Coordinates of C-alpha atoms in Angstrom, one line a residue:
Chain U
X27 CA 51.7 -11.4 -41.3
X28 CA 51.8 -15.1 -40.0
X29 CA 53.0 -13.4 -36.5
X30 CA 49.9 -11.8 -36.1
X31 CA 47.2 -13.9 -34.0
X32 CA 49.5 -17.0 -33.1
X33 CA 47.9 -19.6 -31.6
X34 CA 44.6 -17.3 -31.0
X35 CA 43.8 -17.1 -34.8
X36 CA 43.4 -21.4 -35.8
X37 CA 38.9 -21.3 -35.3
X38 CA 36.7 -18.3 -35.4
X39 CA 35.3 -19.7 -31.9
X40 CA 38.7 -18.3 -30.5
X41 CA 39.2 -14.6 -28.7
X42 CA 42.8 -13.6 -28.5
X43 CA 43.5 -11.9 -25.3
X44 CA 43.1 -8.7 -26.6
X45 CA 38.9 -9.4 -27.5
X46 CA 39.5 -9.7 -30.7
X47 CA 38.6 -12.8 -33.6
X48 CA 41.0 -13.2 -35.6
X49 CA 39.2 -15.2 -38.3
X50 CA 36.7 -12.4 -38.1
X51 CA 39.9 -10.2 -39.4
X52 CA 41.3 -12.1 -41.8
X53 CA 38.2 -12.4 -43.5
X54 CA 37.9 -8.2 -43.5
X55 CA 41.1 -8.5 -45.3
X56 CA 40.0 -10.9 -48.1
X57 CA 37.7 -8.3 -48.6
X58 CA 40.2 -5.2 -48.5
X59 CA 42.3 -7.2 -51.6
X60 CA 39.0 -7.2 -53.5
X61 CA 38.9 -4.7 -56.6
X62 CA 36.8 -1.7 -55.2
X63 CA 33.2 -1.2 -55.4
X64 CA 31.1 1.3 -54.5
X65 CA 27.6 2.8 -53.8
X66 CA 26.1 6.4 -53.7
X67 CA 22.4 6.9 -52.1
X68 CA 21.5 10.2 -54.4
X69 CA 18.1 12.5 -53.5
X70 CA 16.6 10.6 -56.5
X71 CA 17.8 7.3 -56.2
X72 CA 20.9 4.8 -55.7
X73 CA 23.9 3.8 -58.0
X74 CA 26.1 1.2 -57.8
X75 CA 29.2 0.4 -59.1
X76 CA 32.2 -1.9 -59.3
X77 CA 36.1 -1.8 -61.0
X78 CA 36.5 -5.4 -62.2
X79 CA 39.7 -6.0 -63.1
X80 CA 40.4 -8.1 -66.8
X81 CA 42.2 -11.1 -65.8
X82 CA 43.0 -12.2 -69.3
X83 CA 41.6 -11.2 -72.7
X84 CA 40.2 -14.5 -73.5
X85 CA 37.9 -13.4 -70.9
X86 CA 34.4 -12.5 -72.9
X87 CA 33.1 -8.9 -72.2
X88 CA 30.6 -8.3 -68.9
X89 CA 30.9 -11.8 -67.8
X90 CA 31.8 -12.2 -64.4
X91 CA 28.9 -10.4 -63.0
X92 CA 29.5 -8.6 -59.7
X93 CA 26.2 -6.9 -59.8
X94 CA 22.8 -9.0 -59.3
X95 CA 19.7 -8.8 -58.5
X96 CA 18.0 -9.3 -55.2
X97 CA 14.5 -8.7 -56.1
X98 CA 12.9 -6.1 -58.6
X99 CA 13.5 -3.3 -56.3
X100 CA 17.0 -4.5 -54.5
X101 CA 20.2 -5.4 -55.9
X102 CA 24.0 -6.3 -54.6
X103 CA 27.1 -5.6 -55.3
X104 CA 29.8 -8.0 -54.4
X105 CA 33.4 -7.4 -53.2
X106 CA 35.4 -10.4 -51.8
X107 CA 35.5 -14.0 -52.5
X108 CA 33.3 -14.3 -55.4
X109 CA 31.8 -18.0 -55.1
X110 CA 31.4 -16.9 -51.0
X111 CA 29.1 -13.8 -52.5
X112 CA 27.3 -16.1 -54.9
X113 CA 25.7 -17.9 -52.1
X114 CA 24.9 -14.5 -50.1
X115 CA 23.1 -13.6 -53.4
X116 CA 21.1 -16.9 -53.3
X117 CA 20.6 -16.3 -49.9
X118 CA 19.6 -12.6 -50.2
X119 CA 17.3 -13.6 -53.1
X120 CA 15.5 -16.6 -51.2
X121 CA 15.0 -14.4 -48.3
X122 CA 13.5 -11.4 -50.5
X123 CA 11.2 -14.3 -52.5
X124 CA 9.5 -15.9 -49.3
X125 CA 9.1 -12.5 -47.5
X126 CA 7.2 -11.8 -50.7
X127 CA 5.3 -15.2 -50.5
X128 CA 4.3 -14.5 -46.9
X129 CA 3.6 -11.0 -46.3
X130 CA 2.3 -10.2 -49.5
X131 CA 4.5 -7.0 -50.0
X132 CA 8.4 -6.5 -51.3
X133 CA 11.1 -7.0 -48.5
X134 CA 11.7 -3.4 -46.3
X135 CA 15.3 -2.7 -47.5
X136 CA 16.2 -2.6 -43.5
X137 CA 14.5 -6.0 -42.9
X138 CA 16.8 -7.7 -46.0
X139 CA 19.6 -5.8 -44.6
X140 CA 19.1 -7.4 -41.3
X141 CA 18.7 -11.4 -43.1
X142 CA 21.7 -11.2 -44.8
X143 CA 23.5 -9.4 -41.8
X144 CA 22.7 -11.8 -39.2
X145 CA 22.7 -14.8 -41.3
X146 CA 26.6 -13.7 -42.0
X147 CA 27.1 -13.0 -38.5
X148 CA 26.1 -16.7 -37.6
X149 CA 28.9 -18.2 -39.3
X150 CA 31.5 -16.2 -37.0
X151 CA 29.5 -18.0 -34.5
X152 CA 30.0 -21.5 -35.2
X153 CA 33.4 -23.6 -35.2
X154 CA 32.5 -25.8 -38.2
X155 CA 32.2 -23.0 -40.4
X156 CA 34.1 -20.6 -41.8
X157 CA 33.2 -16.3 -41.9
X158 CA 32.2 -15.4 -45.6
X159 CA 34.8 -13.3 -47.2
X160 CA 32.6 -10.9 -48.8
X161 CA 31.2 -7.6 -48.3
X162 CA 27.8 -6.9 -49.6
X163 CA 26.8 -3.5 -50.9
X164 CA 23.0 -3.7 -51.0
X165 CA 20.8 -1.0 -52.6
X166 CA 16.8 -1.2 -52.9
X167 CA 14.2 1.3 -53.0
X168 CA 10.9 0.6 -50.9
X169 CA 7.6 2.8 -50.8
X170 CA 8.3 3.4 -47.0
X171 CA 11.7 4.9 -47.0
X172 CA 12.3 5.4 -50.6
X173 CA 15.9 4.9 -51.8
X174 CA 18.7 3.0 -49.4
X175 CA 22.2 2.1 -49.5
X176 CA 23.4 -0.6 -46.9
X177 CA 26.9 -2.0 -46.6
X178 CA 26.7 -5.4 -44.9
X179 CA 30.9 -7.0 -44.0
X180 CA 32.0 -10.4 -43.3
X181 CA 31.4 -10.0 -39.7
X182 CA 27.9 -9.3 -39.9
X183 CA 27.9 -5.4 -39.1
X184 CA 25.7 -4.0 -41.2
X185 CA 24.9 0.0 -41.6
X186 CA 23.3 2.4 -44.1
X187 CA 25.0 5.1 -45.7
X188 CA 24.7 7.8 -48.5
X189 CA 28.0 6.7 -49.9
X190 CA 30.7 4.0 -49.3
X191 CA 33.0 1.8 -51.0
X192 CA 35.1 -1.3 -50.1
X193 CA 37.6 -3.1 -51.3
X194 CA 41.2 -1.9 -52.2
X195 CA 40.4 1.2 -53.1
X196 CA 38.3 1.9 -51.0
X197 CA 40.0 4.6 -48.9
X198 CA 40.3 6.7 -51.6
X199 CA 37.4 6.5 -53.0
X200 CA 35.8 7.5 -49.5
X201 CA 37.8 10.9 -49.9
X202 CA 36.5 11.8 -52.8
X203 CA 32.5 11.2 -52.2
X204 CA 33.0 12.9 -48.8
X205 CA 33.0 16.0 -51.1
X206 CA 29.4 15.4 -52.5
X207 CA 26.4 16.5 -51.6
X208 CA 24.2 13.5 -51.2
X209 CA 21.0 15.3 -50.5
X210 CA 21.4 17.2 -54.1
X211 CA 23.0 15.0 -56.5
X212 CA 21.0 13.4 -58.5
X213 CA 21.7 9.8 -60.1
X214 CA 22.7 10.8 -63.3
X215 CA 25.7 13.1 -61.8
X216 CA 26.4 10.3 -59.8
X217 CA 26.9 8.0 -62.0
X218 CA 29.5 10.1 -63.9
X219 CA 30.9 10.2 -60.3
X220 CA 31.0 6.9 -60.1
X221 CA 33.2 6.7 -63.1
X222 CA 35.4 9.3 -62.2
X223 CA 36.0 8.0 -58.7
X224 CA 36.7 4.9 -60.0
X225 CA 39.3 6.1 -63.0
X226 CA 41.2 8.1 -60.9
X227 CA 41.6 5.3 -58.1
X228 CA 42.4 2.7 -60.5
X229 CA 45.1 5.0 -62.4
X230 CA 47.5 3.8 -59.6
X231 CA 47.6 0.2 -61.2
X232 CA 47.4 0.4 -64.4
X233 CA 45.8 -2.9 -65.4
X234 CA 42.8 -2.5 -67.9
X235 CA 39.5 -2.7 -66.6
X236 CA 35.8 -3.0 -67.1
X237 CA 33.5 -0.9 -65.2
X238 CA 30.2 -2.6 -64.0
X239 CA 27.2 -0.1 -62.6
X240 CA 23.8 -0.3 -61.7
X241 CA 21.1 2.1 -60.4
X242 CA 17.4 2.0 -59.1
X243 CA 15.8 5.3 -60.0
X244 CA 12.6 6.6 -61.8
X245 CA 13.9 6.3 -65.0
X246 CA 14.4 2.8 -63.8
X247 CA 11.0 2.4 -62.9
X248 CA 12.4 2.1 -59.8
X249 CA 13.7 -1.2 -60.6
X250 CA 17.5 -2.2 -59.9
X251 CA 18.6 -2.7 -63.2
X252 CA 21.9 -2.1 -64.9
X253 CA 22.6 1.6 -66.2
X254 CA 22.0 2.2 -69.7
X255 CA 24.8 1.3 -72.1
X256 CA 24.9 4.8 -73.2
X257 CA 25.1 6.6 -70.1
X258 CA 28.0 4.4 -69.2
X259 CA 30.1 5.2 -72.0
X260 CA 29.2 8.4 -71.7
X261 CA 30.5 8.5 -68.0
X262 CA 33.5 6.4 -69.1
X263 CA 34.7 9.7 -71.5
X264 CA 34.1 11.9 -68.5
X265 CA 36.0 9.8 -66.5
X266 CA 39.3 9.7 -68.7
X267 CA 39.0 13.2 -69.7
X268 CA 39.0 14.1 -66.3
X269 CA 42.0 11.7 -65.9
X270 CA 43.8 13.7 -68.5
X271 CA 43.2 16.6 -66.9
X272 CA 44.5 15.3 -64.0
X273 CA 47.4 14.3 -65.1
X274 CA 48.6 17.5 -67.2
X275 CA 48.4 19.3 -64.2
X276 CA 50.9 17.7 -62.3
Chain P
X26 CA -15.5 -39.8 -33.4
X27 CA -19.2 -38.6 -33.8
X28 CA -20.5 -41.2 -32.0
X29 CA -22.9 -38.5 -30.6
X30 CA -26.1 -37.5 -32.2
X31 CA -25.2 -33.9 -34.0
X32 CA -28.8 -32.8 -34.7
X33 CA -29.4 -32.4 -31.2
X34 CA -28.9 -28.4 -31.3
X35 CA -26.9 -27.9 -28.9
X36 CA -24.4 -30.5 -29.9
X37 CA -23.7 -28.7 -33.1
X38 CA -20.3 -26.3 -33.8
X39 CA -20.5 -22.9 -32.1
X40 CA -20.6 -21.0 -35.2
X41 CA -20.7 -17.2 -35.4
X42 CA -24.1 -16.9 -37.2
X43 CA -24.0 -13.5 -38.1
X44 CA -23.7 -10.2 -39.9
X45 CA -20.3 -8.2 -40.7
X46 CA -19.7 -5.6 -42.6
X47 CA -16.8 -3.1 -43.3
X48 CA -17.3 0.1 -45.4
X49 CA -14.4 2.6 -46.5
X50 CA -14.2 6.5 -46.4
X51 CA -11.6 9.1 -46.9
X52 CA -9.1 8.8 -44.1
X53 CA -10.4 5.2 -42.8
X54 CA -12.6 2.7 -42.4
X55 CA -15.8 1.8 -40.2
X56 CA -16.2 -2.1 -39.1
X57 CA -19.5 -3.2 -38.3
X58 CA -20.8 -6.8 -36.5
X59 CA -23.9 -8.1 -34.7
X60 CA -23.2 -9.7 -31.4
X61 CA -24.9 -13.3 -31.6
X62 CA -23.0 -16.5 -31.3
X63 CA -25.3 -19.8 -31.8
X64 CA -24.9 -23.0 -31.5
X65 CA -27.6 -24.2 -33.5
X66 CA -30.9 -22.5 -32.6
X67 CA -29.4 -21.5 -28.4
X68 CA -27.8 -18.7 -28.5
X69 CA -24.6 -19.0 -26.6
X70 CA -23.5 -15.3 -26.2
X71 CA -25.5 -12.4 -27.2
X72 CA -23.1 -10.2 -26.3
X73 CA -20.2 -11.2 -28.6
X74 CA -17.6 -9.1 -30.1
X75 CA -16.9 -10.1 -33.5
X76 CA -14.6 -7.6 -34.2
X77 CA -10.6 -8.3 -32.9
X78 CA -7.5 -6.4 -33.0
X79 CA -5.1 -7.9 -35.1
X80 CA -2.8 -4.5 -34.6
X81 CA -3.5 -1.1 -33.4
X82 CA -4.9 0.0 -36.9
X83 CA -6.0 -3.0 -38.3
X84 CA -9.0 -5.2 -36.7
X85 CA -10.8 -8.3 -38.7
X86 CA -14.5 -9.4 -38.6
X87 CA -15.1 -12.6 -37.6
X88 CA -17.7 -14.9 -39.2
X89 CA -18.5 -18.6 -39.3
X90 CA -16.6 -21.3 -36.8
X91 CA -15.7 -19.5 -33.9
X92 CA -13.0 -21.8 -32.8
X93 CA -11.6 -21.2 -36.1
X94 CA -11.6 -17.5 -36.3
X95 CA -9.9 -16.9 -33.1
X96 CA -7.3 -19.5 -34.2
X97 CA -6.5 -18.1 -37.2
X98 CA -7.0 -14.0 -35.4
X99 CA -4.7 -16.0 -32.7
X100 CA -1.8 -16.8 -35.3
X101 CA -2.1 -13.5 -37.8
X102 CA -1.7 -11.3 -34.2
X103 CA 1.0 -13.2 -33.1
X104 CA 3.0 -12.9 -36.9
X105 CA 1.8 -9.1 -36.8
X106 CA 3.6 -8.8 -33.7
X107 CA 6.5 -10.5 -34.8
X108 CA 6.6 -8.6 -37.9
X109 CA 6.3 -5.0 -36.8
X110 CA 9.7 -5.8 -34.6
X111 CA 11.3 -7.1 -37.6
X112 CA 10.2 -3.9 -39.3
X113 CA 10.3 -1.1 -37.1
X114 CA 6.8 0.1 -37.8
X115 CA 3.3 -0.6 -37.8
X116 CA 1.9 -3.1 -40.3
X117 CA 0.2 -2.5 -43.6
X118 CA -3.7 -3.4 -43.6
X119 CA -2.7 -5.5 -46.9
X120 CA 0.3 -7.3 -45.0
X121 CA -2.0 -8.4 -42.0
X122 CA -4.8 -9.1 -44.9
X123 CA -2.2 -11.8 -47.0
X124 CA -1.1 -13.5 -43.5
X125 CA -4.7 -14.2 -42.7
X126 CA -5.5 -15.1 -46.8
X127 CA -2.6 -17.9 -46.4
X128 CA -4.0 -19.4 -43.1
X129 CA -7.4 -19.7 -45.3
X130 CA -6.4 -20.9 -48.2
X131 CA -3.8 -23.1 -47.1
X132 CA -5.8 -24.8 -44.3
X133 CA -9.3 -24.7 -46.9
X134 CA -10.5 -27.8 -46.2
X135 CA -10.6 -28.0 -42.3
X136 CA -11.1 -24.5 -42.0
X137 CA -15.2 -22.7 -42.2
X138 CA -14.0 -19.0 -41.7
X139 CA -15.5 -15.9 -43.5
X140 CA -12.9 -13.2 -42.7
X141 CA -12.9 -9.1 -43.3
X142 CA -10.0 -7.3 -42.5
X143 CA -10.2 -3.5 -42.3
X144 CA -7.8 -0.8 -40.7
X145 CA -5.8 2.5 -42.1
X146 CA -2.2 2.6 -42.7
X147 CA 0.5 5.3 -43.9
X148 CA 0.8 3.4 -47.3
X149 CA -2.8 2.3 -48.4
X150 CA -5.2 5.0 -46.1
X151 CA -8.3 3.1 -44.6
X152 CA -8.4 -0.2 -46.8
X153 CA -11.0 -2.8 -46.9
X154 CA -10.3 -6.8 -47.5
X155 CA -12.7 -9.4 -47.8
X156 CA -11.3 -13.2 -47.3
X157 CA -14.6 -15.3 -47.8
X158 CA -14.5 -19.3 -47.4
X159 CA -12.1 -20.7 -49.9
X160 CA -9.4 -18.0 -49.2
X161 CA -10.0 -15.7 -51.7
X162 CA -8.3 -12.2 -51.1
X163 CA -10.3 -9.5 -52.6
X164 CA -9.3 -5.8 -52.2
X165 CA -12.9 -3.8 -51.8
X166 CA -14.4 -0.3 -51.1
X167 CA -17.0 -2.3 -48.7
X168 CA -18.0 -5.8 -48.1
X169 CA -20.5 -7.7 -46.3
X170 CA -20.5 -10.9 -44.6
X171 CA -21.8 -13.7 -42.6
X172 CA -25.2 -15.7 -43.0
X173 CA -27.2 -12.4 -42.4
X174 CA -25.6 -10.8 -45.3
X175 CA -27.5 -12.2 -47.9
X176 CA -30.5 -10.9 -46.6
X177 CA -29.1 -7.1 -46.8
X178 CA -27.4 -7.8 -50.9
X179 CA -29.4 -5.8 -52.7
X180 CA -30.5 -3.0 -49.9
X181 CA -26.2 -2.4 -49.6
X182 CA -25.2 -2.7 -53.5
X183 CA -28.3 0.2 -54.1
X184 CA -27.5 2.9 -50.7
X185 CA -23.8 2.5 -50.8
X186 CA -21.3 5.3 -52.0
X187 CA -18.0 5.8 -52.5
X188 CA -17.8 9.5 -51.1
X189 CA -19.0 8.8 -47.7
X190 CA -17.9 10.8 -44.6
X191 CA -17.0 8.6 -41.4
X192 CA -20.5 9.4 -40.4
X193 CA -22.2 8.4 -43.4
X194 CA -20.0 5.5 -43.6
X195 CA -21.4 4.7 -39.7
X196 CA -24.9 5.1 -40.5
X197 CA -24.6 2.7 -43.5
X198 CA -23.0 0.1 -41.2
X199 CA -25.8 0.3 -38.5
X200 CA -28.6 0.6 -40.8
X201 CA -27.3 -2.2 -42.3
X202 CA -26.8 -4.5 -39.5
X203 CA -29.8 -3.7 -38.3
X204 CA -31.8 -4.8 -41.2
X205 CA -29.6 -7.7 -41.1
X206 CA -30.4 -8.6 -38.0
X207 CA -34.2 -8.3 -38.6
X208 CA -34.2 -10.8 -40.7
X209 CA -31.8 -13.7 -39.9
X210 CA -32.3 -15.3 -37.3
X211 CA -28.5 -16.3 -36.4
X212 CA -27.5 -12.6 -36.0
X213 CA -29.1 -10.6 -33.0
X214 CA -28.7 -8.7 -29.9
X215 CA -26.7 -6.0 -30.3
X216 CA -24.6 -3.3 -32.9
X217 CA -21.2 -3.1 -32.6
X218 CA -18.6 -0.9 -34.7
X219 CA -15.5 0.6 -35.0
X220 CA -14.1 3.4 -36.6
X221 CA -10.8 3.6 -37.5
X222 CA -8.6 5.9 -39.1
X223 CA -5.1 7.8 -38.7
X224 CA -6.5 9.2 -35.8
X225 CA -6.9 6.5 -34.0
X226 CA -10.2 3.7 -32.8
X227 CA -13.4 4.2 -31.9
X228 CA -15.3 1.6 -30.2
X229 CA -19.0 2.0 -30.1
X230 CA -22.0 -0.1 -29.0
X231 CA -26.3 0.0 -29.8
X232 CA -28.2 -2.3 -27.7
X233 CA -30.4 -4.0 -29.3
X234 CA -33.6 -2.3 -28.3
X235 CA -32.2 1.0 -29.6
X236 CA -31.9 -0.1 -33.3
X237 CA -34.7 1.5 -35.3
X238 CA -37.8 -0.5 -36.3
X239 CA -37.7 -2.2 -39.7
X240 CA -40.8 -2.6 -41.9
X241 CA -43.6 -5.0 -39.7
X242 CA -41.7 -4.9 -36.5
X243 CA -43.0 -3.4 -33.5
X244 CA -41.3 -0.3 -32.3
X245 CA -39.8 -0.4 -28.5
X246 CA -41.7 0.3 -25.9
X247 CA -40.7 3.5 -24.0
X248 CA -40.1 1.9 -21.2
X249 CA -37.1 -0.1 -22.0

């Protein structure tokens, strides 16, 4: 790995002679050994959702949030550094709150996604700072343009999508919601989807793990809040049934 | 700094003495505004128009300080501007209404400015909001404004409607205005509204000596 960007790859105010910045990479990559999480625009709404691994069992039980709210009607997932994607929360949430102050409405989900996009993007700018190693997974609902999924990386590229995930698993999980049909699932299939996606591409390393999601839907009052216990659970069953399966068919 | 003698009348801050008034219907709005500015009792333009784009659907009435207005119409245009590029679309009649309600409130005590913002937009339909001195933001069906409004209080609160068609809604304004205009003597010379709705604006103008007669006034004379 150290061979890599020699000599280009010391400050992210550095090309390499190939046009790329290196520290630009490198910070894509502390996102890419991030557990996976996930998002699914559905017709009705948009679901997140996140694989947190269990570092220790001293740990108490749906701490170490990776899910957080933005405003009423946006909330972010986090994959990466997690103190880096602390401060893009603050920043996303100071951002939604004096929009609010100013303009007298909710912040556009495409206008947040631009803020936290370009305020990323300037520290790949600057030689005194270092690129965030975090990948934001943003999903709000506004009256204009209903629900919206945005994916926002280190780098400061920001797009919308129906579905995308990032982090380790991400490839995988890709594959499988390729399959869906955005346009007709509705939240509460995809949540179950969620959980299934997220079983079957966590089966490969075999560490225990909490499953974090989060949806803004009608039944949500189309506020981001956290999916009900129940339904979790529920999915959770699915999930490791369809595991089984899975695996007695091999 | 006064060191100059302010009840000489034409010494005195240009202020919009005036009528304005902005009435609601299904599908938009109709803005309505007399055309006299005054500084004190000489009437500096008699032609004004009080009414000014803030974005292609959304225009504000002007009334009191006319340095003031166009100030604060100067700043809310320019954030309008900046915010529909941000956004990608136009702005929301209660968007442009809060930018002007914080210039006014924040800036209370230096500012004399007695706002109505009025316009249509995908989210709201035609909307009506009244920002009197102090800042207030009031979401209305109609509102009236300026020093000749008091005179037209009662005569508005008993013939307004809230089913009006754009041309009811345009008669109300001019009948209005006109009354207004009989009776104050800071508003005068001419009617001007606009209509807008998803459509699009209509401008439209009634000189003065086209306004119908009120109750003791002489009628025009053919000739003019």
């Amino acid at each position: 790995m150290s061979g890599i960007g020699t000599g280009y790859d010391l400050s992210v105010t550095t090309y390499s002679p190939d046009g790329k910045v290196f520290q630009t990479d490198y910070a894509q990559k502390a996102v890419d050994n991030s557990s996976t999480a996930m998002g699914i625009k559905c017709k009705d709404g948009v679901v997140l959702a996140v694989e947190k691994l269990v570092l220790s069992k001293l740990l108490v039980e749906g701490s170490n949030r990776r899910i957080f709210n933005i405003d009423h009607h946006a909330g972010m997932a986090v994959a990466g550094l997690q103190p880096d994607g602390r401060q893009i929360v603050n920043r996303a949430q100071d951002e939604a709150t004096q929009y609010k102050s100013f303009y007298g409405e909710s912040i556009p989900g495409s206008v947040l996604c631009e803020r936290v996009a370009s305020y990323k993007h300037a520290f790949n700018l600057y030689w005194s700072m270092r690129p965030y190693g975090v990948s934001s997974l943003l999903a709000v609902h506004d009256k204009a343009a209903g629900p919206q999924l945005y994916l926002v990386e280190p780098s400061g590229i920001a797009h919308r999508y129906y579905g995308t995930a990032v982090g380790k698993g991400r490839q995988s999980v890709k594959t499988e919601i390729e399959r869906l049909k955005f346009d007709q699932i509705s939240c509460r299939q995809a949540v179950v989807e969620c959980a299934k996606t997220l079983y079957k591409v966590h089966e490969e390393s075999g560490k225990p793990f909490e499953l974090e999601m989060s949806w803004i839907c009608e039944e949500s009052g189309w506020k981001h809040a956290r999916v009900p216990a129940e339904l979790v659970a529920e999915a959770e069953q699915q999930a490791k049934a369809a595991a089984e399966e899975s695996d007695m068919e091999d | 700094m006064a060191d100059y003698d302010v009840t000489q009348s034409y010494m005195q801050d240009i202020s919009l003495g005036t009528s304005i008034i902005a009435v609601s219907f299904k599908g938009g709005v109709v803005l309505g505004a007399d055309s006299r500015t005054s500084s004190g009792s000489y009437v500096a333009n008699r032609v004004q128009d009080k009414i000014t784009p803030l974005a292609d659907t959304v225009y504000l009435c002007r009334s009191g300080s006319a340095s003031d207005t166009q100030a604060i119409a100067s700043y809310v245009q320019y954030w309008i501007a900046e915010h529909q590029a941000e956004k990608n679309g136009p702005v929301d009649v209660s968007t442009a209404a809060n930018l002007a309600m914080q210039l006014s409130y924040n800036n209370k005590n230096m500012l004399q400015a007695g706002l109505i913002i009025a316009g249509w937009d995908k989210q709201g339909g035609g909307s009506v909001y009244a920002i009197p001195l102090g800042g207030t933001l009031l979401k209305v069906p109609y509102t009236i404004g300026g020093s000749g409004s008091a005179y037209i209080t009662g005569w508005c609160d008993k013939y307004w409607r809230d089913d009006f068609t754009e041309e009811e809604a345009r008669a109300f304004v001019v009948k209005a205005l006109t009354h207004a205009i009989a009776r104050d003597a800071s508003s005068g010379g001419c009617v001007r509204t606009v209509t807008i709705t998803q459509a699009g604006v209509k401008r439209d103008f009634i000189p003065g000596t086209k306004l119908a007669a009120t109750f003791g006034e002489l009628p025009t004379p053919a000739s003019s």
